[in-house]
Coordinates of C-alpha atoms and ligand atoms in Angstrom, one line a residue:
M200 CA 47.3 60.5 30.0
S201 CA 47.4 58.1 27.1
A202 CA 44.5 56.7 25.1
P203 CA 41.7 55.0 27.1
T204 CA 42.6 51.5 28.3
H205 CA 40.2 51.1 31.1
I206 CA 38.0 48.0 30.8
P207 CA 34.6 48.5 32.4
V208 CA 33.9 45.9 35.1
L209 CA 30.6 43.8 35.2
L210 CA 29.4 45.8 32.1
Q211 CA 26.4 43.7 31.1
E212 CA 25.4 43.0 34.7
T213 CA 25.5 46.8 35.4
V214 CA 23.2 47.6 32.5
E215 CA 20.8 44.9 33.5
A216 CA 20.9 45.9 37.2
L217 CA 20.1 49.5 36.2
A218 CA 17.2 48.2 34.1
V219 CA 18.2 50.7 31.4
Q220 CA 15.2 51.7 29.2
P221 CA 15.0 53.8 26.1
G222 CA 14.2 57.4 27.0
G223 CA 15.5 56.9 30.6
R224 CA 17.5 59.3 32.6
Y225 CA 20.7 58.1 34.3
I226 CA 23.5 59.4 36.5
D227 CA 27.0 57.9 36.3
C228 CA 28.6 59.3 39.5
T229 CA 32.0 57.8 38.6
L230 CA 32.3 58.5 34.9
G231 CA 36.0 57.4 34.5
A232 CA 36.8 56.6 30.9
G233 CA 33.0 56.4 30.1
G234 CA 32.8 52.7 29.5
H235 CA 29.7 52.1 31.6
A236 CA 28.3 55.5 30.4
A237 CA 28.6 54.4 26.7
A238 CA 26.7 51.2 27.4
I239 CA 24.0 53.0 29.3
L240 CA 23.6 55.6 26.5
D241 CA 23.5 52.8 23.8
Q242 CA 20.8 51.0 25.8
S243 CA 18.7 54.1 26.6
S244 CA 18.6 55.3 23.0
P245 CA 16.4 56.8 21.7
G246 CA 15.8 59.6 24.1
G247 CA 18.1 58.6 27.0
Q248 CA 20.0 61.1 28.9
L249 CA 23.1 60.8 31.1
L250 CA 24.7 63.0 33.7
G251 CA 28.3 62.0 34.1
I252 CA 30.2 63.1 37.2
D253 CA 34.0 62.7 37.9
A254 CA 36.2 64.5 40.4
D255 CA 39.2 64.2 38.1
P256 CA 39.3 66.8 35.4
E257 CA 41.7 64.8 33.2
V258 CA 39.3 61.9 33.1
I259 CA 36.4 64.1 32.1
E260 CA 38.3 65.2 29.0
I261 CA 38.9 61.5 28.0
A262 CA 35.3 60.6 28.6
K263 CA 34.1 63.6 26.6
A264 CA 36.1 62.4 23.6
R265 CA 34.9 58.9 24.0
L266 CA 31.2 59.8 24.3
E267 CA 31.3 62.4 21.4
A268 CA 28.7 60.4 19.4
H269 CA 26.3 60.9 22.2
S270 CA 27.0 64.6 22.8
S271 CA 23.4 65.7 22.6
S272 CA 22.3 63.2 25.3
I273 CA 25.1 63.9 27.9
L274 CA 26.0 66.4 30.5
L275 CA 29.5 65.8 31.9
V276 CA 30.6 67.6 35.1
N277 CA 33.8 67.8 36.9
E278 CA 32.5 67.6 40.5
N279 CA 32.8 65.4 43.5
F280 CA 29.8 63.0 44.0
V281 CA 29.6 64.1 47.6
D282 CA 27.6 67.1 46.1
L283 CA 25.3 64.8 44.1
E284 CA 22.0 66.4 45.2
A285 CA 23.2 69.9 44.6
I286 CA 24.6 69.0 41.2
C287 CA 21.2 67.5 40.1
I288 CA 19.4 70.6 41.3
K289 CA 21.9 72.9 39.6
Y290 CA 21.5 71.1 36.3
D291 CA 17.8 70.4 36.7
F292 CA 18.5 66.7 36.3
L293 CA 15.8 64.9 38.4
P294 CA 14.1 62.6 38.9
V295 CA 16.3 59.8 37.6
H296 CA 15.7 56.2 36.6
G297 CA 19.1 54.9 37.7
I298 CA 22.3 55.9 39.5
L299 CA 25.6 54.1 39.2
F300 CA 28.7 54.2 41.4
D301 CA 31.7 52.3 40.1
L302 CA 34.0 53.1 42.9
G303 CA 37.8 53.5 43.2
L304 CA 40.1 54.5 40.4
S305 CA 40.2 53.7 36.7
S306 CA 43.2 52.1 35.1
L307 CA 43.9 55.5 33.5
Q308 CA 44.7 56.9 36.9
L309 CA 46.5 53.9 38.2
N310 CA 48.7 53.8 35.0
N311 CA 49.4 57.5 35.1
H312 CA 52.8 57.5 36.6
S313 CA 52.7 61.1 37.8
R314 CA 49.8 60.9 40.2
G315 CA 51.4 58.7 42.9
F316 CA 48.6 56.1 43.1
S317 CA 50.8 53.2 42.1
F318 CA 53.5 51.7 44.3
Q319 CA 55.2 50.3 41.1
H320 CA 56.3 53.7 39.7
D321 CA 58.2 56.5 41.3
A322 CA 56.1 59.8 41.4
P323 CA 55.4 62.6 43.9
L324 CA 53.2 61.2 46.6
D325 CA 50.0 63.1 45.6
M326 CA 47.0 60.8 45.3
R327 CA 44.4 63.6 45.0
L328 CA 41.6 62.9 42.6
S329 CA 41.4 66.6 41.9
P330 CA 44.1 69.3 41.9
S331 CA 41.6 71.5 43.7
Q332 CA 42.0 69.4 46.9
E333 CA 44.5 70.8 49.3
V334 CA 46.0 67.9 51.2
T335 CA 48.2 65.4 49.4
A336 CA 49.4 61.9 50.5
A337 CA 52.9 63.4 51.2
D338 CA 51.3 66.0 53.5
I339 CA 49.6 63.2 55.6
I340 CA 52.8 61.1 55.6
N341 CA 55.1 63.9 56.7
T342 CA 52.9 65.8 59.2
S343 CA 50.9 63.1 61.0
S344 CA 52.1 61.6 64.3
E345 CA 53.2 58.0 64.5
A346 CA 49.9 57.0 66.3
E347 CA 47.8 58.9 63.7
L348 CA 49.6 57.1 60.9
A349 CA 49.2 53.7 62.5
H350 CA 45.5 54.3 63.1
L351 CA 45.0 55.4 59.5
I352 CA 46.9 52.5 58.0
K353 CA 45.0 50.1 60.3
T354 CA 41.5 51.6 59.7
Y355 CA 41.6 52.3 56.0
G356 CA 44.1 49.6 54.9
E357 CA 43.1 46.8 57.4
E358 CA 46.9 46.3 57.7
D359 CA 48.1 44.0 60.5
Y360 CA 51.5 45.6 60.6
S361 CA 50.3 49.2 60.8
H362 CA 52.4 50.0 63.9
Q363 CA 55.6 48.7 62.4
I364 CA 55.0 50.6 59.2
A365 CA 54.0 53.8 60.9
H366 CA 57.2 53.6 63.1
R367 CA 59.4 53.2 60.1
I368 CA 57.7 55.9 58.1
V369 CA 58.4 58.4 61.0
Q370 CA 62.1 57.3 61.1
E371 CA 62.5 57.7 57.3
R372 CA 60.8 61.1 56.9
P373 CA 60.7 63.2 54.9
I374 CA 59.1 60.9 52.4
N375 CA 58.0 62.6 49.2
T376 CA 57.7 60.0 46.5
S377 CA 55.9 56.7 46.1
L378 CA 59.1 54.6 45.9
Q379 CA 60.5 56.2 49.1
L380 CA 57.3 55.1 50.8
V381 CA 57.6 51.6 49.4
R382 CA 61.1 51.4 50.7
A383 CA 60.1 52.4 54.2
I384 CA 57.3 49.8 54.2
E385 CA 59.7 47.1 53.0
L386 CA 62.1 48.0 55.7
A387 CA 59.3 47.6 58.2
V388 CA 57.8 44.4 57.1
G389 CA 60.1 42.7 54.5
R390 CA 59.7 42.6 50.8
R391 CA 56.8 40.3 50.0
R392 CA 54.2 38.6 52.1
G393 CA 52.1 36.1 50.0
R394 CA 50.6 37.3 46.8
L395 CA 50.0 40.8 48.0
H396 CA 52.7 43.5 47.6
P397 CA 53.6 44.7 51.1
A398 CA 52.7 48.3 50.1
T399 CA 49.2 47.5 48.8
K400 CA 47.3 48.2 52.0
T401 CA 49.2 51.3 53.1
F402 CA 48.7 52.8 49.6
Q403 CA 44.9 52.0 49.8
A404 CA 44.7 53.6 53.2
L405 CA 46.4 56.8 52.1
R406 CA 44.3 57.1 49.0
I407 CA 41.1 56.7 51.0
A408 CA 42.3 59.3 53.6
V409 CA 43.4 61.9 51.0
N410 CA 40.1 61.7 49.1
H411 CA 37.8 61.1 52.1
E412 CA 36.5 58.2 50.1
L413 CA 34.4 56.4 52.8
E414 CA 32.8 59.6 54.2
H415 CA 31.9 60.8 50.7
L416 CA 30.4 57.5 49.7
E417 CA 28.1 57.4 52.7
V418 CA 26.9 60.9 52.1
A419 CA 26.4 60.4 48.3
L420 CA 24.5 57.1 48.7
K421 CA 21.9 58.7 51.0
Q422 CA 21.5 61.6 48.5
A423 CA 21.2 59.1 45.6
I424 CA 18.3 57.3 47.2
N425 CA 16.3 60.5 47.4
L426 CA 17.0 61.4 43.7
L427 CA 15.6 58.2 42.4
G428 CA 12.1 58.2 40.9
Y429 CA 9.5 55.4 41.1
E430 CA 11.3 52.1 40.8
G431 CA 14.6 53.8 40.1
R432 CA 17.6 51.7 40.5
L433 CA 20.8 52.3 42.6
V434 CA 23.8 50.2 41.5
V435 CA 27.1 50.2 43.3
I436 CA 30.3 48.3 42.3
S437 CA 32.8 48.3 45.1
Y438 CA 36.4 46.9 45.2
H439 CA 37.3 46.4 48.9
S440 CA 35.5 45.4 52.0
L441 CA 35.4 48.9 53.6
E442 CA 33.4 50.2 50.7
D443 CA 31.2 47.2 50.3
R444 CA 30.3 47.2 54.0
I445 CA 29.0 50.8 53.7
V446 CA 26.9 49.9 50.6
K447 CA 25.6 46.6 52.1
Q448 CA 24.6 48.1 55.5
L449 CA 22.9 51.1 54.0
M450 CA 20.9 49.0 51.4
Q451 CA 19.9 46.5 54.1
Q452 CA 18.9 49.2 56.6
E453 CA 16.9 51.2 54.0
S454 CA 15.1 48.0 52.8
K455 CA 13.6 47.4 56.3
D456 CA 10.4 48.9 57.8
C457 CA 11.7 48.8 61.3
I458 CA 15.3 49.2 62.5
C459 CA 14.6 49.0 66.3
P460 CA 17.3 46.9 68.2
P461 CA 16.4 43.3 68.6
G462 CA 14.3 42.6 71.7
V463 CA 12.2 45.9 71.5
P464 CA 8.6 44.5 71.8
T465 CA 6.9 47.1 69.5
C466 CA 8.5 49.4 66.9
V467 CA 9.5 52.8 68.2
C468 CA 11.8 53.9 65.4
G469 CA 9.0 54.7 62.8
H470 CA 11.5 53.8 60.0
R471 CA 10.0 53.0 56.7
A472 CA 11.7 51.0 53.9
C473 CA 12.6 53.2 50.9
L474 CA 14.5 50.5 49.0
R475 CA 13.9 47.0 47.8
L476 CA 16.9 44.7 47.4
I477 CA 17.1 43.3 43.9
N478 CA 19.9 40.8 44.4
K479 CA 19.9 39.0 47.7
R480 CA 23.4 37.8 47.0
V481 CA 26.2 40.1 45.7
I482 CA 27.0 39.9 42.0
T483 CA 30.7 39.1 41.2
P484 CA 32.6 38.8 37.9
S485 CA 32.7 35.4 36.1
P486 CA 36.0 33.5 36.0
T487 CA 36.2 34.5 32.3
E488 CA 35.9 38.2 33.1
V489 CA 38.6 37.9 35.9
Q490 CA 40.9 36.2 33.4
L491 CA 40.4 38.9 30.8
N492 CA 40.5 41.7 33.3
P493 CA 42.3 40.8 36.5
R494 CA 41.4 44.2 38.0
S495 CA 37.8 43.0 38.2
R496 CA 38.7 40.2 40.6
S497 CA 37.6 42.0 43.8
A498 CA 34.5 43.6 42.3
K499 CA 31.1 43.3 44.1
L500 CA 27.9 44.7 42.6
R501 CA 24.9 45.5 44.7
V502 CA 21.5 46.8 43.4
A503 CA 18.4 48.1 45.0
E504 CA 15.2 49.7 43.7
R505 CA 13.5 52.8 45.1
L506 CA 10.2 52.3 46.9
I507 CA 8.2 55.5 46.7
T508 CA 4.6 56.6 46.4
Q509 CA 3.6 59.5 44.1
D510 CA 2.7 61.6 47.2
E511 CA 6.0 61.0 48.8
Y512 CA 7.7 61.8 45.5
Y513 CA 6.0 65.1 45.2
R514 CA 6.9 66.1 48.7
T515 CA 10.6 65.4 48.0
A516 CA 10.2 67.3 44.7
E517 CA 8.9 70.3 46.6
E518 CA 11.9 70.2 48.9
H519 CA 14.2 70.0 45.9
S520 CA 12.4 72.8 44.1
F521 CA 12.8 75.0 47.2
S522 CA 16.6 74.5 47.3
A523 CA 16.6 75.1 43.5
Q524 CA 14.9 78.4 44.1
L525 CA 17.5 79.3 46.7
N526 CA 20.5 78.1 44.6
A527 CA 19.6 79.0 41.0
E528 CA 18.5 82.4 40.1
G529 CA 15.5 82.6 37.8
W530 CA 14.1 79.2 38.7
R531 CA 10.4 79.3 39.3
R532 CA 9.0 76.8 41.7
S533 CA 5.7 76.2 39.8
T534 CA 7.6 75.6 36.6
L535 CA 9.9 73.1 38.2
L536 CA 7.0 71.2 39.9
K537 CA 5.2 71.1 36.5
K538 CA 8.4 69.6 34.9
L539 CA 8.7 67.1 37.7
R540 CA 5.1 66.0 37.4
I541 CA 5.6 65.4 33.7
A542 CA 8.8 63.5 34.2
F543 CA 7.2 61.4 37.0
S544 CA 4.3 60.5 34.8
M545 CA 6.7 59.3 32.1
L546 CA 8.5 57.0 34.5
Ligands
SAM655 C1 36.5 52.7 38.5 S1 36.6 54.3 37.8 C2 35.1 54.3 36.8 C3 35.3 53.7 35.5 C4 34.1 53.8 34.6 N1 32.9 53.2 35.1 C5 34.4 53.3 33.2 O1 33.7 52.4 32.8 O2 35.2 53.9 32.5 C6 36.1 55.3 39.1 C7 36.1 56.8 38.8 O3 35.4 57.5 39.8 C8 36.0 58.7 40.1 N2 35.7 59.1 41.4 C9 36.1 58.4 42.6 N3 35.6 59.0 43.7 C10 34.9 60.1 43.2 C11 34.1 61.1 43.9 N4 34.0 61.2 45.2 N5 33.5 62.0 43.1 C12 33.6 62.0 41.7 N6 34.3 61.0 41.1 C13 35.0 60.1 41.8 C14 37.5 58.5 39.8 O4 38.2 59.7 39.4 C15 37.4 57.5 38.6 O5 37.5 58.1 37.4

């Protein structure tokens, strides 16, 4: 990969939404080229700490070089954020003041012609975030039935022509490169419809399927809420409606005291709000940002704050410390609880 060229989206808005404070502890679940991470570290200095996570090992190396000046305040790990809670327990990184998800891919990955993410360059149809994953986009394309492909392209790509595209893919198989797939899509639906390239939605669908993006997001967001300390902030930037729907629904649900269906006369669910919505309306980039960085045009930022009492917090901490005891040899529960109490009182 060449030198970092990814421009962080909604940078100032993200730092404000996280309410970054000197000495705070933050997690960037989607480290990428480290653009947001650098701004968080600048703002949380002196004493700030950042845990940066990325599933892509190549990206971690780039971020490491970029964040060298902050090396004593960062911990960068090449993991999938679906394991967020286990990662925090493993590295003793909790509670936290803020957690960021800047979803999707960085320009580094999109511009890397060997990964198969782009429909503008020929490359093996891979699309895995990490080489440790087993299933590639080519595997899905060449082994799924026509009905499975149509369902996948419709569900994850919201593509109206999913059946025509799936039918043509099956006729053209084997398909092993990105431009072979583009050709099959163009044969199915023509070269260009409006401003969107005809392959856009199918490529999005495949990438989501290969990396289990929606399932992992849902799991990780729930874990993130539990890792936030008192008034900790959860900030998510999404780039398409499928991601944004998951974020919006979870934040709305977790900010309500009752989630009984309408018409139930008295509450039977016992649900209690654990989040407070900070922005009622979604935050989007200014026209100037979109002009400077067209990739930001579909970005939507949502932010919520953790509602938690000290008692509740200690209960969660006890649960965390119990798993830590199971997972990390040599960890003593009483020591961990003492650390958590000190960290909590500093929040
Ligand atoms: C939009 S980029 C982040 C850019 C970053 N905020 C910056 O300013 O440079 C998204 C990053 O998230 C990573 N990513 C996506 N899904 C992930 C997952 N489930 N676990 C860990 N990293 C993931 C991608 O590899 C990519 O590097």
